[in-house]
Amino acid sequence: MELVAQEHGGILVVRAMQDRIDAAGAIQFKDRMRELTGASKANRVMLDMSNVAFLDSSGLGAVVAVLKALAPDRKLELAGLTPTVQKVFRLTRMDSIFTIHAAASDGLRHAG
Amino acid sequence: MHLTVAGTADAVRQAMQDLAASPLFAKLDEGSRCNAEIVLAEVMNNIVEHAFATQSGEIDLVLENRHGRLQCVVSDTGSAMPDLTLPKGSFQPLGPIEDLPEGGFGWFLIRSLTEGLEYQRIGGVNRLSFALIQEQSPDCA
């Protein structure tokens, strides 16, 4: 699971480079996110999913696990959800739990 | 279209990529394609995770585009559904962050996006049949 992290004004932006977060890659995704967020002190973490065309329920569970691992002091936000990914979030109502930005650049506009 | 897929998460990923690029999917509207991707991945991943938890085998897919609606029959030779009954997949209200579920979304998604879901266990084979729902809008909304 290729994830690339970069800090912008107190926000850790993690960009998913692969086009799927699915059952075959969910555990790697969680492990890699743990590494990247563990190496940063940023309070806000933004996962840029604009390359991710597909996310299944295992992938969704992994994203939720990252949110839970960062709480309560740190926050996971999402950006760039593609149509199918957006649908999975909407059907499971997880879109009401996460702050979702249309694009990573929108989320960064409010960087402190 | 007929497809045989090894009962592993990697093979399911490959099969989903093959399906996404198939002529069968190309003829569906975007909404049906999006639903088919979600549902077929969940159905096959459930089979890998549960029916093939302690044994290996293959998943057999028969997919047919009937007037724009995808009809699916998914079979496997893995272990049977507990009590020979499909999981309810009811929606669990989401509580505080620390209590959010990290799984259990699969059957909820399948039931939300299909009609006529039927499960049979015949001669050591699990057979799941369903149709993808017809969305009001043709896109993946």
Short mmCIF file of C-alpha atoms in Angstrom, two decimals, chain A residues 1 18-26 28 30 53-58 60-62 64-65 67-68 71 83-84 87-88 90-94 96-98, chain B residues 9-10 12-13 16-17 20 30-31 34-35 37-38 41-42 45 49 91 94-95 97-106 108-109 112-113 135 139-141:
data_model
loop_
_atom_site.label_atom_id
_atom_site.label_comp_id
_atom_site.label_asym_id
_atom_site.label_seq_id
_atom_site.Cartn_x
_atom_site.Cartn_y
_atom_site.Cartn_z
CA MET A 1 0.00 0.00 0.00
CA GLN A 18 -2.98 3.06 -5.19
CA ASP A 19 -6.34 2.88 -6.88
CA ARG A 20 -7.94 0.49 -4.35
CA ILE A 21 -8.17 0.11 -0.58
CA ASP A 22 -9.71 -3.36 -0.36
CA ALA A 23 -9.64 -6.61 1.59
CA ALA A 24 -6.30 -7.52 -0.01
CA GLY A 25 -4.64 -4.31 1.21
CA ALA A 26 -6.58 -3.12 4.29
CA GLN A 28 -1.11 -2.90 5.07
CA LYS A 30 -3.62 0.47 8.57
CA ALA A 53 -11.29 4.51 -7.37
CA PHE A 54 -12.54 1.73 -5.13
CA LEU A 55 -12.92 1.06 -1.41
CA ASP A 56 -14.72 -2.00 -0.01
CA SER A 57 -16.05 -2.62 3.51
CA SER A 58 -12.62 -3.86 4.67
CA LEU A 60 -13.75 1.40 5.08
CA GLY A 61 -13.10 -0.49 8.33
CA ALA A 62 -9.40 0.31 8.01
CA VAL A 64 -12.38 4.00 10.57
CA ALA A 65 -9.68 2.18 12.56
CA LEU A 67 -9.74 7.61 12.86
CA LYS A 68 -10.22 5.75 16.15
CA ALA A 71 -8.82 10.14 18.52
CA PRO A 83 -17.82 8.49 -6.84
CA THR A 84 -17.76 4.83 -5.76
CA LYS A 87 -21.17 6.04 -2.24
CA VAL A 88 -19.74 3.56 0.28
CA ARG A 90 -22.82 7.68 2.14
CA LEU A 91 -24.61 4.31 2.36
CA THR A 92 -22.90 3.44 5.65
CA ARG A 93 -23.49 7.04 6.89
CA MET A 94 -19.78 7.32 7.62
CA SER A 96 -21.56 12.04 8.81
CA ILE A 97 -18.58 11.04 10.96
CA PHE A 98 -15.67 12.35 8.88
CA ALA B 9 -8.37 -11.70 -1.47
CA ASP B 10 -5.72 -11.09 -4.16
CA VAL B 12 -10.84 -11.21 -5.88
CA ARG B 13 -9.03 -7.90 -6.42
CA MET B 16 -12.79 -6.97 -9.84
CA GLN B 17 -10.23 -5.16 -11.99
CA ALA B 20 -14.31 -3.23 -14.38
CA GLU B 30 -22.40 4.32 -14.41
CA GLY B 31 -24.79 3.80 -11.47
CA CYS B 34 -20.70 1.39 -9.39
CA ASN B 35 -23.23 -0.79 -7.51
CA GLU B 37 -18.40 -3.16 -8.15
CA ILE B 38 -19.42 -2.63 -4.54
CA ALA B 41 -16.47 -7.29 -4.14
CA GLU B 42 -18.39 -7.66 -0.87
CA ASN B 45 -14.69 -11.12 0.00
CA GLU B 49 -13.23 -14.66 4.60
CA PHE B 91 -27.86 -0.82 9.85
CA LEU B 94 -23.22 5.09 14.59
CA GLY B 95 -22.29 6.20 18.10
CA ILE B 97 -15.93 7.63 17.64
CA GLU B 98 -14.48 5.14 20.13
CA ASP B 99 -17.45 2.80 19.53
CA LEU B 100 -17.57 3.01 15.72
CA PRO B 101 -17.71 -0.39 14.02
CA GLU B 102 -14.69 -1.38 11.91
CA GLY B 103 -16.56 -4.11 10.11
CA GLY B 104 -20.00 -5.57 9.53
CA PHE B 105 -20.78 -3.18 6.67
CA GLY B 106 -20.62 -5.86 3.98
CA PHE B 108 -25.62 -4.00 4.79
CA LEU B 109 -24.11 -2.80 1.49
CA SER B 112 -28.92 -2.02 0.13
CA LEU B 113 -27.93 -2.48 -3.52
CA GLU B 135 -31.10 3.31 -9.65
CA ASP B 139 -24.67 8.07 -12.27
CA CYS B 140 -22.98 6.78 -9.16
CA ALA B 141 -24.87 9.04 -6.73
#
